[in-house]
Coordinates of C-alpha atoms and ligand atoms in Angstrom, one line a residue:
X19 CA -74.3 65.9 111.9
X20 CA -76.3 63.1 113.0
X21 CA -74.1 59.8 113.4
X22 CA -75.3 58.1 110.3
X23 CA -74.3 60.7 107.8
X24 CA -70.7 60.6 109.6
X25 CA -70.5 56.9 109.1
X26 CA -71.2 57.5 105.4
X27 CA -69.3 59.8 104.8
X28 CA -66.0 58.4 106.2
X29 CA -67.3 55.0 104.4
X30 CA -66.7 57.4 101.1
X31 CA -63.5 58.8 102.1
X32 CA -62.2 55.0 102.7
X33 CA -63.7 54.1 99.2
X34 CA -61.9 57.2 97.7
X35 CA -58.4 56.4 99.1
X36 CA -58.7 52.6 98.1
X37 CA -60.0 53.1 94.1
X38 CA -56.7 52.5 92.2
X39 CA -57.5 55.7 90.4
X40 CA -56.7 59.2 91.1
X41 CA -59.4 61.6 92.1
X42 CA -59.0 65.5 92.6
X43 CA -61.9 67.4 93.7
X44 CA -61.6 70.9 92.6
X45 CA -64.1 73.8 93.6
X46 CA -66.3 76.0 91.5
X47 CA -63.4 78.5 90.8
X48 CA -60.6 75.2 90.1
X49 CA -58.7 75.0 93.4
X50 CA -58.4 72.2 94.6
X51 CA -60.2 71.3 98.1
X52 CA -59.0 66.7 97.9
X53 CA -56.9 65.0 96.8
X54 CA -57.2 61.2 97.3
X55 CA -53.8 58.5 98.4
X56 CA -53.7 56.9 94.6
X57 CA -53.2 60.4 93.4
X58 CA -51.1 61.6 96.0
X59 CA -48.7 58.6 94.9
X60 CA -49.1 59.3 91.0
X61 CA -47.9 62.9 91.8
X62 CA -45.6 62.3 94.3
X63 CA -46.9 64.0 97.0
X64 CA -46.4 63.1 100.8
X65 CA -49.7 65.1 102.3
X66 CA -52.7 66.7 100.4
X67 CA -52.3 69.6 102.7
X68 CA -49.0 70.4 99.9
X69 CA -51.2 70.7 96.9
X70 CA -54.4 72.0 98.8
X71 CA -55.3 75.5 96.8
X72 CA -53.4 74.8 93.3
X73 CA -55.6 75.7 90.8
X74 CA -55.9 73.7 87.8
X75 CA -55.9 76.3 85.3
X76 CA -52.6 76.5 86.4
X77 CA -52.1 73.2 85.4
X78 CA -48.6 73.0 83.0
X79 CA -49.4 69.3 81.8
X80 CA -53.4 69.5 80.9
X81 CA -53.9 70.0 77.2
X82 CA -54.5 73.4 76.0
X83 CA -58.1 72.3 74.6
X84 CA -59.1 71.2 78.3
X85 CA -57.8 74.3 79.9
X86 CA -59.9 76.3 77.4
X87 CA -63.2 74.6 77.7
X88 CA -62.7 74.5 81.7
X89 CA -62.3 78.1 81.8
X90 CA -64.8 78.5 79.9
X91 CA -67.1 76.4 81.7
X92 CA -66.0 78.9 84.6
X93 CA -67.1 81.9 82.9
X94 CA -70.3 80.8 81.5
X95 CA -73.5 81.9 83.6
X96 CA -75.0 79.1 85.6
X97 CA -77.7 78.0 83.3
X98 CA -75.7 76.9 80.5
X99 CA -73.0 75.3 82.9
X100 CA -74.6 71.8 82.7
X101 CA -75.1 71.6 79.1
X102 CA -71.5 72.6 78.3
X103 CA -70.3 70.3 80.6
X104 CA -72.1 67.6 79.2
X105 CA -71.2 68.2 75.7
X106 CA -67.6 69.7 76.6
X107 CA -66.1 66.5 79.3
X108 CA -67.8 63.6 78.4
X109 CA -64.5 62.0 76.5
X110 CA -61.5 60.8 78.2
X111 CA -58.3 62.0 76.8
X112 CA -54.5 61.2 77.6
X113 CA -51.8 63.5 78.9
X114 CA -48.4 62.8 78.7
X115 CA -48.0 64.3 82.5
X116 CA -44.1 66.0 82.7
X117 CA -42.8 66.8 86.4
X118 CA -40.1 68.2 84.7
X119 CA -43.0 71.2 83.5
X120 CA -44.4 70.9 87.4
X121 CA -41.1 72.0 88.6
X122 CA -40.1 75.2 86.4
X123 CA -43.5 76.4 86.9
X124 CA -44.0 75.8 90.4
X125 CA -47.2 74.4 90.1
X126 CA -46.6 71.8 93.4
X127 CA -43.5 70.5 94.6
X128 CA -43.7 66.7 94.0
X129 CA -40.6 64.3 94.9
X130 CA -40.5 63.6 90.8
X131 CA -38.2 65.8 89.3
X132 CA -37.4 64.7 85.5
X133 CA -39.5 61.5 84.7
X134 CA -43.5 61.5 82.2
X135 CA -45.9 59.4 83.2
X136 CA -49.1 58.9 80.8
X137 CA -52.4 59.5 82.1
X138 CA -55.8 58.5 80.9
X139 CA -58.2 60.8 82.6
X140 CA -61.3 62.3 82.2
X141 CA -63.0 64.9 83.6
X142 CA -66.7 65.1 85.8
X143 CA -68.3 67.9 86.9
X144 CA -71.2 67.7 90.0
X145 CA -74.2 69.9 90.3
X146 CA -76.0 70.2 93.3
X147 CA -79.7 69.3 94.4
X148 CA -80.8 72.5 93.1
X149 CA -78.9 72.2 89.6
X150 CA -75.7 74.7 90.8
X151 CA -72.4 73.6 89.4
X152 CA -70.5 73.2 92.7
X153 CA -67.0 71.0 92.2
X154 CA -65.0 69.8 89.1
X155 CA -63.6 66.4 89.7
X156 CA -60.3 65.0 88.0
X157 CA -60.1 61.3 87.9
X158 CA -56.8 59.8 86.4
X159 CA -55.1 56.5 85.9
X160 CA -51.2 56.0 85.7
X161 CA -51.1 53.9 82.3
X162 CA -47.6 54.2 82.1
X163 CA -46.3 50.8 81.8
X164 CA -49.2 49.9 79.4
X165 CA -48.2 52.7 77.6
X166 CA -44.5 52.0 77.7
X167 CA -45.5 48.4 76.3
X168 CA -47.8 49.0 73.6
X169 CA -45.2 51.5 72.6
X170 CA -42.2 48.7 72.6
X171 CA -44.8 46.3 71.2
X172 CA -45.8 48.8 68.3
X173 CA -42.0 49.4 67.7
X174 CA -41.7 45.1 67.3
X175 CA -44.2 44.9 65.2
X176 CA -42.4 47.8 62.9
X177 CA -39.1 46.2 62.8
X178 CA -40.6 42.7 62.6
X179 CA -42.7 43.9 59.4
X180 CA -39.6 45.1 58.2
X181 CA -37.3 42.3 58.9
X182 CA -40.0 40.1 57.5
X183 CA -40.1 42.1 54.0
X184 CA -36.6 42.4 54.0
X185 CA -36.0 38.6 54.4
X186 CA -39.3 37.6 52.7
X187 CA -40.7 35.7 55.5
X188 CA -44.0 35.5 56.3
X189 CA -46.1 34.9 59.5
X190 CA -49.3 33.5 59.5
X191 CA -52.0 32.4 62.5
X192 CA -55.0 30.5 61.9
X193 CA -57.2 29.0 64.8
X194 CA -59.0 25.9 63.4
X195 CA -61.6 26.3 66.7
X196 CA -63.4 29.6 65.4
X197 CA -62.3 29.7 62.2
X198 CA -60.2 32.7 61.9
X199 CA -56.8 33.3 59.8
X200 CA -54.2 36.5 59.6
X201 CA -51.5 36.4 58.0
X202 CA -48.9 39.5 57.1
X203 CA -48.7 40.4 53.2
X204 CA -45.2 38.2 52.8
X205 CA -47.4 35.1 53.6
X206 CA -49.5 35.6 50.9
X207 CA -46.6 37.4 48.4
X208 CA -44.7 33.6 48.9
X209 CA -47.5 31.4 47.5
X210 CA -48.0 34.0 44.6
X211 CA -51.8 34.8 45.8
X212 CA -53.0 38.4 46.6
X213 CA -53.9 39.3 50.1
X214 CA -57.3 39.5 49.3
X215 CA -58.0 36.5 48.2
X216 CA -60.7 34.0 50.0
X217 CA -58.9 32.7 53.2
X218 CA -59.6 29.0 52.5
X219 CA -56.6 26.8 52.3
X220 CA -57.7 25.9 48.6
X221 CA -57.3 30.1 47.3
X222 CA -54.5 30.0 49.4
X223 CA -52.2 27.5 48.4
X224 CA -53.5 27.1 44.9
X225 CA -50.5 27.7 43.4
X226 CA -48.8 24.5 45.1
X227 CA -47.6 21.6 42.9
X228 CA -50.0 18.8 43.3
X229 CA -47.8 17.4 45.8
X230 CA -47.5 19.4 48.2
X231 CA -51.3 20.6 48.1
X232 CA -51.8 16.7 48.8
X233 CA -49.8 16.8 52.1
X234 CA -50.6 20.2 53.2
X235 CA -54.7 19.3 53.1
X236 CA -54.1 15.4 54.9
X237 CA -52.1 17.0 57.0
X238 CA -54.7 19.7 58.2
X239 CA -57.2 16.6 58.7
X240 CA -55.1 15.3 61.1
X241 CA -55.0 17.6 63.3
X242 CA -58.1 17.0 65.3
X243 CA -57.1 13.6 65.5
X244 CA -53.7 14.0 67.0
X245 CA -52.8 12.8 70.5
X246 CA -53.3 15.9 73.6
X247 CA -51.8 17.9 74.7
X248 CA -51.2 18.9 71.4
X249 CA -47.7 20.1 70.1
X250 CA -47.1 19.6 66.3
X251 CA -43.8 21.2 64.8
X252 CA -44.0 20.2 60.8
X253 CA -41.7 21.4 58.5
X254 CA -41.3 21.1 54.8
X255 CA -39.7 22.5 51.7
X256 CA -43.0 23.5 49.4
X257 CA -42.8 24.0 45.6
X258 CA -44.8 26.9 44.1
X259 CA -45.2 27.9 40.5
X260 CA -46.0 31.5 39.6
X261 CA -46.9 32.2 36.2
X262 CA -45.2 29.7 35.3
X263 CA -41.6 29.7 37.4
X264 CA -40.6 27.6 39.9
X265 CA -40.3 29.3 44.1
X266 CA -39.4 27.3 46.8
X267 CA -40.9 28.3 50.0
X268 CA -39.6 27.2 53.0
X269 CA -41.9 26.5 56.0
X270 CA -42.7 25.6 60.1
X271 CA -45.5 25.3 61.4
X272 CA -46.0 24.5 65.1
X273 CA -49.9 23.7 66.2
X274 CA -50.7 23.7 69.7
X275 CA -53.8 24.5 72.2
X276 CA -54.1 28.2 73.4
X277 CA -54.9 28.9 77.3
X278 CA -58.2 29.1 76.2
X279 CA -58.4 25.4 74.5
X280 CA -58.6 26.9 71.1
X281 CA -56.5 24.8 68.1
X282 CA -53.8 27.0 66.9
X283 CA -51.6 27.1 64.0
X284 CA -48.9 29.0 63.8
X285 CA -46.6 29.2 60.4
X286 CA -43.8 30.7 59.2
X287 CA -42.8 30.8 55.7
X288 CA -39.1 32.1 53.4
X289 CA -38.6 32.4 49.9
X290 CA -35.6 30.0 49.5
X291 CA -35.5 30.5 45.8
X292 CA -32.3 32.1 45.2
X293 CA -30.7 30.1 47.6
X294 CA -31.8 26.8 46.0
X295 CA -31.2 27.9 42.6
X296 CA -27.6 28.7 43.7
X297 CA -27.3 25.3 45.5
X298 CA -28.5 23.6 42.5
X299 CA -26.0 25.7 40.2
X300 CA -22.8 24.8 42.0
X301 CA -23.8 21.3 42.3
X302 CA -24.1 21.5 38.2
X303 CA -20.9 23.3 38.0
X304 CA -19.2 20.7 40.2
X305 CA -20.3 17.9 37.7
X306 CA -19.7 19.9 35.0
X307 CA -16.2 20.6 36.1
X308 CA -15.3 16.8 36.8
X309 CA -17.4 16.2 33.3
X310 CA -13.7 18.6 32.2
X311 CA -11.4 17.0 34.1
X312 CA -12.3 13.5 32.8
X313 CA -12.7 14.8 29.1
X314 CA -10.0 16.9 29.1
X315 CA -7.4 13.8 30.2
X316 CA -9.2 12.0 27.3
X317 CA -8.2 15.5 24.6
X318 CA -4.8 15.2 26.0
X319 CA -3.9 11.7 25.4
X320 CA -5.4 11.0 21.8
X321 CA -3.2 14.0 20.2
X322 CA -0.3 12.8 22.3
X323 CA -0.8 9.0 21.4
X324 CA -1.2 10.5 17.7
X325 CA 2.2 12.0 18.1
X326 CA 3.8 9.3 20.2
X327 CA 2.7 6.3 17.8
X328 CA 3.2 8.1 14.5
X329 CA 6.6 9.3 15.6
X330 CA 7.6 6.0 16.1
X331 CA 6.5 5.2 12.5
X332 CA 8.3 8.0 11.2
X333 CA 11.4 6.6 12.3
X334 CA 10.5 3.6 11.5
X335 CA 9.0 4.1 7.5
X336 CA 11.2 4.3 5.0
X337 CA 8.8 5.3 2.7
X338 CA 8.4 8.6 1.2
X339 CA 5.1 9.2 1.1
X340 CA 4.2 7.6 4.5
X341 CA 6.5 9.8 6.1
X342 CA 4.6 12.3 4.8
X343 CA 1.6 11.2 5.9
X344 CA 2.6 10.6 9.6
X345 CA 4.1 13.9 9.0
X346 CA 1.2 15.9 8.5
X347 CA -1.0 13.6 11.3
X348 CA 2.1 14.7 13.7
X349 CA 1.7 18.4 13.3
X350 CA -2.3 18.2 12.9
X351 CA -1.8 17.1 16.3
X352 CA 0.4 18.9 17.7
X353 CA -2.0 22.0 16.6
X354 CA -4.8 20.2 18.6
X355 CA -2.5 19.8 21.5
X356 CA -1.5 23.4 21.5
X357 CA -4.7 24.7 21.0
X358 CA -6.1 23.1 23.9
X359 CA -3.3 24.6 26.3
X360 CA -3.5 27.8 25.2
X361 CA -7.4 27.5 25.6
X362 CA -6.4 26.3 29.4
X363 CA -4.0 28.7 29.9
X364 CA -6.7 31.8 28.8
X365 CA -9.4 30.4 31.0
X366 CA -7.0 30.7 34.0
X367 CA -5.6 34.0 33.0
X368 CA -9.6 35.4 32.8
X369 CA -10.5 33.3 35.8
X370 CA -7.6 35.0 37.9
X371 CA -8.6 38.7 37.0
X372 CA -4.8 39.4 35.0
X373 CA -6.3 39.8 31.3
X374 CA -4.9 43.0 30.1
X375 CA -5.9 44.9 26.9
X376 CA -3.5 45.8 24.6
X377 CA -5.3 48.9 22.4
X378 CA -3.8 49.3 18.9
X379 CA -5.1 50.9 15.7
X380 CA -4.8 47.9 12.9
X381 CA -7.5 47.3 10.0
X382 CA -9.5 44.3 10.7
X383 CA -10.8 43.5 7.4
X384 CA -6.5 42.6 6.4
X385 CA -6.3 40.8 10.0
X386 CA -9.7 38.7 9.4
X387 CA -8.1 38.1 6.0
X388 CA -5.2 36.6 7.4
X389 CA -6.6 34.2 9.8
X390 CA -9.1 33.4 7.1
X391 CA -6.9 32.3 4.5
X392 CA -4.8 30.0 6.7
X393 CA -7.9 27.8 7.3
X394 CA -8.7 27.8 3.6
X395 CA -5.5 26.6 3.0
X396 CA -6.1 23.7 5.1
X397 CA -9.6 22.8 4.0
X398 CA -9.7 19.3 4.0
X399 CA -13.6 19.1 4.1
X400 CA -13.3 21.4 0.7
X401 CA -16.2 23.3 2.0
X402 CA -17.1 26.4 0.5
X403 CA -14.9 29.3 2.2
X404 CA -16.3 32.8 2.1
X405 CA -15.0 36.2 3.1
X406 CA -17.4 38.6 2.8
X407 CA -16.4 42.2 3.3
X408 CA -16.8 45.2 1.4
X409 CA -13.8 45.7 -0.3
X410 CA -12.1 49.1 1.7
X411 CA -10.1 49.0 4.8
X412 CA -11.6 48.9 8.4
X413 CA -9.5 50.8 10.7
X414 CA -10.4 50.0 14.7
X415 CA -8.7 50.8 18.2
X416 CA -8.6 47.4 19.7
X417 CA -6.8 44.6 21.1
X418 CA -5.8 42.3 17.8
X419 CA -4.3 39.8 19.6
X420 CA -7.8 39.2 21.2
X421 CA -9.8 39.4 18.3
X422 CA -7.3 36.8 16.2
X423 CA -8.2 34.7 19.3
X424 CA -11.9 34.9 19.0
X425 CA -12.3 34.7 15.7
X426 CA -9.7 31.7 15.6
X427 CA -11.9 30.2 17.9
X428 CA -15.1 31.1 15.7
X429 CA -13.5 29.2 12.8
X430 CA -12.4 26.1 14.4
X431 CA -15.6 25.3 15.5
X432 CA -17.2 26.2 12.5
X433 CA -15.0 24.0 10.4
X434 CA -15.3 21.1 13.2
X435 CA -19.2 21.0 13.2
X436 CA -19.7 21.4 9.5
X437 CA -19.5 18.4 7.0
X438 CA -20.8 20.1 3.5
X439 CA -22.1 23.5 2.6
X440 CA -20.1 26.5 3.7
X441 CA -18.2 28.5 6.1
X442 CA -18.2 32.3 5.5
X443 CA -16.4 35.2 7.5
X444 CA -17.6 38.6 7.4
X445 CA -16.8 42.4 8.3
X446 CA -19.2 45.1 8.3
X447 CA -18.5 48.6 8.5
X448 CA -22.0 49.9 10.4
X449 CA -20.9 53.3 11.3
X450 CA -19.1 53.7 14.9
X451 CA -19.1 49.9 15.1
X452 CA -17.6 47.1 13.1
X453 CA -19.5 43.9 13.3
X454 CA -17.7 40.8 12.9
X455 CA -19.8 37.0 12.2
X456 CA -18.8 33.5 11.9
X457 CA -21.4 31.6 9.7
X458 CA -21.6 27.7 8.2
X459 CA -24.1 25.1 7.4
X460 CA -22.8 22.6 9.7
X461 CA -24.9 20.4 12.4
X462 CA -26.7 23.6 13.8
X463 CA -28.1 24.1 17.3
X464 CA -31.4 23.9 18.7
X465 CA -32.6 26.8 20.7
X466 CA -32.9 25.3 24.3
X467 CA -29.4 24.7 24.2
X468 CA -28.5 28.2 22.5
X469 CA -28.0 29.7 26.0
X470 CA -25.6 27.4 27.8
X471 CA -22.8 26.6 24.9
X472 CA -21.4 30.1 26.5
X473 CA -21.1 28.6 30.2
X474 CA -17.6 27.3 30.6
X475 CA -17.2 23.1 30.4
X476 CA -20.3 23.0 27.7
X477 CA -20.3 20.2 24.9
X478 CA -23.1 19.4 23.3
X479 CA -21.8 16.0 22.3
X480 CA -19.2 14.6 25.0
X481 CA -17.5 12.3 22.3
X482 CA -16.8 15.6 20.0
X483 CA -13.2 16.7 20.2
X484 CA -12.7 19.9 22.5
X485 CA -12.4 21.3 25.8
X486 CA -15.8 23.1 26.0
X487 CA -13.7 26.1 27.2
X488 CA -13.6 27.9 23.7
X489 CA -17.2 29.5 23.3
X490 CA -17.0 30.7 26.9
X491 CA -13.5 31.9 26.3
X492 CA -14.7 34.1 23.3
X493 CA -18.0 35.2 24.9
X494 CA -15.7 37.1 27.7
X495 CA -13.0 37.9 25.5
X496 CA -15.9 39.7 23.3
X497 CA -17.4 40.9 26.5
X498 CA -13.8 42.8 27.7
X499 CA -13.7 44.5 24.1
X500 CA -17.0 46.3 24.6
X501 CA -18.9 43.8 22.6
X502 CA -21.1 40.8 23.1
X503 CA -21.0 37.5 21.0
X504 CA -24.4 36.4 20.1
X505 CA -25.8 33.1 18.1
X506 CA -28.1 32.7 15.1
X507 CA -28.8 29.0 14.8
X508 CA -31.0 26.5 13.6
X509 CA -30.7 22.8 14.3
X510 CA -29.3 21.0 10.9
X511 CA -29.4 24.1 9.4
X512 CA -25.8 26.0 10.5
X513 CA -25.2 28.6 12.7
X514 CA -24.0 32.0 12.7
X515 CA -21.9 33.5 15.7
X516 CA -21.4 37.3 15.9
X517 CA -20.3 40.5 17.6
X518 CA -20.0 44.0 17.4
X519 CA -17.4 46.2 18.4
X520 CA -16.8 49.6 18.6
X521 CA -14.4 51.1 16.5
X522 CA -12.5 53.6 18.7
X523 CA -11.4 52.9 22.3
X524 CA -12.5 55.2 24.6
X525 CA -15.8 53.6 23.8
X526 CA -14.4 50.2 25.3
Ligands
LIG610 P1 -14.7 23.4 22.4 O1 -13.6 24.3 23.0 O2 -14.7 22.0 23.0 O3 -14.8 23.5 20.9 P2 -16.8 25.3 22.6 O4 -17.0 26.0 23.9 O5 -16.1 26.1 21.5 O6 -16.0 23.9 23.0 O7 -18.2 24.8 22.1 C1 -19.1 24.2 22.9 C2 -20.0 23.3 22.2 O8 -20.9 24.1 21.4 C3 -19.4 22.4 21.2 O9 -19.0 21.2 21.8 C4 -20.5 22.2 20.2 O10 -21.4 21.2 20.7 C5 -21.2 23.5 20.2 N1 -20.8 24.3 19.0 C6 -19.9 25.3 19.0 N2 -19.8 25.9 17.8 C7 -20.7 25.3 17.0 C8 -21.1 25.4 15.6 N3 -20.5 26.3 14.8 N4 -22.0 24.5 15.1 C9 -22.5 23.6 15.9 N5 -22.3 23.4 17.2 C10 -21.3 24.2 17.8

C-alpha cells in the first residue's frame, strides 16, 4: 500500500473515533468487523476486539421491523440489494437500547448491567465500485438526556395544563417584535372569547369594561417607549362581562427583552370571581349585621320605654279608663318585646345546628284556625280577615310547634304592612301535600327586592318596626319541614307568602 493511501486511511480512522456518533461497520453476512471509541463508550465496551464477530441479527434491542428488513436485505440476490436498501433504510428510527436484554441474551458483555439508554440511529449500507453490497453501517447517537428532558418537559406541560384548568389560570406569550401570540385555552376561557378568535388585542379583550380596555391598549403603546433594559411587571384586577355577568380576572404581566432582543410579553391570568363575590358578601353581611345590632337596641328600648313610662302612669292614673288604656299599650308591648326575643333566641338555636323536630299527627286546618282567630280578635286596622279552607279536617305528620311559628310570623307581617284591604289565610288539601299561604293587600314588594327579604338582617324600610330576623327565620324553618316558602308580590298591590308541605313524615 503506497504511503499516501496509508495516510488516508489512518486520517479516516482518526475522523471515525473523534465524530460524537457511534459507528459499527458490519459485513455483508452482519458481523461486525469496527467498532468506533464513541460507540465503544455508548455500549460500554473497553476494546472492540470484545464485540468483534457479534452479529446484529442477534441484536436483542433493534426493532423487530429492522431486523426483518436487514435479513431480508441479506437474502435478497445482489441486484435488487441496492434498491431495497434505498427504499428499506433511508429513515432514522429510535431504540430504547436495554443492557438489561444485552445481558440475558449474551449478545456482548458491556460494563452496563440494568440501565436504557435512547438511541436515534439509522442505518447505511455501502456498495462497492462495481455495485456489490459489501458492509452495513450502524450509526447511532446517545439522546438520552434529551430524551430524559423532553420527557420531564412533556410531563410539566401535562400537569401545568392541568393545574392551570383546575385553578382557571391562564398563560399567555406574545412577542410584539414579530408579531406572534399563544396562549393556552384558560387565557381565552377568562375573557369569555373562543380560542379561535382573531389574535388582535381588540377580539381579545373585547369583552373588557371600557375601562380596562382603556388601560390595557395605552398601556401596550408604551411599551416601545419604556426605558432599556426592559423589565415591566404590571398587575391589575380586570372586569369582564360575559353575557351579561360580571368576572373578575386577575392578572401579571412581566415584559422583558429575550436573548435574542425580541419584546416579550408574558401574562398570567385567574378567575377571581368566586372569591370576590365572597369577599364582597361578607363585607355586606358585616354591615348588615351592625345595620342589626344598631336597630335591634333601637326595637328593644321603644317597647321597654312603652312599658317603663306607661307603668308609671298606671300607678299614677286614677282614672278608669286610662288605666285601661296604658293597660292594653303595656301588654301590646310586652308582645313586641317577647316576640323579638323569641325571634333572637330561634335564630341562635338554627344558627348553632340544635333545632330538633318534634313529628306529631295534628289537623292543621283546626291549628291554622287557632292562630288565625287570635289575630282577628285583635284587629285594630279592621281589615278584612279571611280563612279560606275547605271545610274538612287536614290531618299531617309534622312539627306544630314549627308551623304555629311560621305562620305566626306570616301573619304579623302581613297585618304590620297592610293598612286597608285584606289579610286571608289558607289551607289546601293537594293530594300528598298540604299547601299553606299568607295573603294581604298591604304595601307589596317589588321584584328586585323579592329575593333578599329571606337573607337574615333584611328590612326594606329601616324605620319599620322588626328585627329583620322573621322572614329568614320562617324560610329555614319551612326549609327543615321539607318545604320551601315562596313569595307572590306586587309593589302596592299585597303579597302572598306560601309553602307546601308534605303530609306524612317519612317524606320530610
Ligand atoms: P321583621 O322580623 O323585622 O318583621 P322580616 O324578616 O319578617 O322582618 O321581614 C323583612 C322585611 O320584609 C320587612 O321589614 C318588610 O320590609 C318586608 N316584608 C315582610 N313581609 C311583608 C309583607 N307581607 N308585605 C310587605 N313587606 C313585607
Amino acid at each position: 500500500m503506497d504511503n499516501l493511501l496509508q495516510k488516508e486511511i489512518q486520517r479516516l480512522k482518526t475522523i471515525l473515533n473523534n465524530v460524537p456518533a457511534g459507528i459499527e461497520v458490519y459485513d455483508r453476512m452482519g458481523n461486525i468487523l469496527q467498532i468506533n471509541q464513541k460507540g465503544l463508550e455508548i455500549f460500554g465496551v473497553e476494546d472492540s476486539q470484545i464485540v468483534i464477530g457479534v452479529n446484529i441479527l442477534d441484536n436483542p434491542n433493534l426493532p423487530n421491523i429492522v431486523l426483518s428488513n436487514i435479513s431480508t436485505l441479506f437474502s435478497l440476490p445482489d441486484k435488487y440489494k441496492k434498491e431495497f436498501a434505498n427504499e428499506h433504510f433511508k429513515n432514522s428510527f429510535s431504540v430504547e437500547y436495554s443492557f438489561e436484554r444485552v445481558k440475558s441474551k449474551n449478545y456482548f458483555p458491556s460494563k452496563f448491567t440494568n440501565k436504557n439508554i435512547f438511541l436515534s440511529s439509522k442505518i447505511e449500507c455501502y456498495f462497492n465500485e462495481k455495485g456489490d453490497f459489501e458492509n452495513l453501517i450502524f450509526i447511532f447517537l446517545d439522546e438520552s438526556e434529551r430524551y430524559q428532558k423532553q420527557l420531564e418537559i412533556k410531563k410539566f406541560e401535562l400537569m401545568f395544563d392541568n393545574m392551570s384548568t383546575l385553578a382557571k389560570i391562564g398563560i399567555m406569550e406574545e412577542n410584539l417584535t414579530d408579531g406572534t401570540f399563544v396562549a393556552n385555552e384558560q387565557w381565552f376561557e377568562n375573557f369569555g372569547v373562543s380560542k379561535d378568535i382573531d389574535q388582535r388585542i381588540d377580539d381579545i379583550y373585547k369583552n373588557l369594561v371600557k375601562q380596562d380596555k382603556q388601560w390595557l391598549k395605552s398601556n401596550y403603546l408604551r411599551i416601545p417607549y419604556a426605558s432599556k433594559p426592559l423589565k415591566i411587571v404590571k398587575e391589575r384586577q380586570l372586569n369582564v362581562i360575559v353575557d351579561g355577568k360580571n368576572r373578575w380576572i386577575k392578572c401579571i404581566w412581566t415584559i422583558f427583552e429575550d436573548e435574542f432582543g425580541d419584546t416579550i410579553i408574558l401574562g398570567s391570568s385567574i378567575d377571581v370571581t368566586e372569591f370576590v363575590d365572597a369577599t364582597l358578601k361578607a363585607k355586606e353581611s358585616e354591615q348588615l349585621k351592625t345595620k342589626f345590632l344598631k336597630n335591634i337596641t333601637h326595637e328593644i328600648h321603644t317597647p321597654l320605654n312603652a312599658i317603663i313610662g306607661f307603668s308609671q302612669l298606671l300607678v299614677d292614673s286614677n282614672d278608669i279608663e286610662e288605666k285601661i288604656e296604658y293597660r292594653k299599650i303595656i301588654s301590646e308591648n310586652n308582645e313586641i318585646l317577647l316576640n323579638l326575643f323569641n325571634n333572637i333566641l330561634e335564630y341562635s338555636k338554627m344558627e348553632a345546628g340544635i333545632m330538633s323536630l318534634k313529628i306529631e299527627l295534628f289537623d292543621i286546618c283546626a291549628l291554622a284556625h287557632d292562630i288565625f282567630d287570635v289575630y282577628n280578635s285583635q284587629n285594630i286596622k279592621r281589615l278584612e280577615c279571611n280563612f279560606k279552607y275547605e271545610g274538612q279536617e287536614v290531618y299531617i305528620f309534622s312539627d306544630k310547634r314549627k308551623i304555629k311559628d311560621i305562620i305566626t310570623n306570616l301573619l304579623n307581617n302581613a297585618f304590620k304592612f297592610t293598612n286597608e284591604g285584606f289579610v286571608e289565610l289558607s289551607v289546601d288539601d293537594i293530594g300528598e301535600n298540604v299547601r299553606i299561604g299568607v295573603k294581604d293587600s298591604g304595601i307589596g314588594i317589588g321584584e328586585p327586592k323579592q329575593k333578599q327579604i329571606f337573607e337574615r338582617f333584611y328590612k326594606l324600610n329601616d324605620f319599620a318596626q322588626g328585627s329583620g330576623l322573621g322572614l329568614s327565620i320562617a324560610y329555614k324553618l319551612v326549609k327543615l319541614i321539607g318545604g320551601e316558602l315562596k313569595i307572590n308580590s306586587e309593589l302596592g298591590k299585597g303579597s302572598e307568602f306560601y309553602f307546601t308541605l308534605p303530609k306524612k313524615r317519612d317524606t320530610i
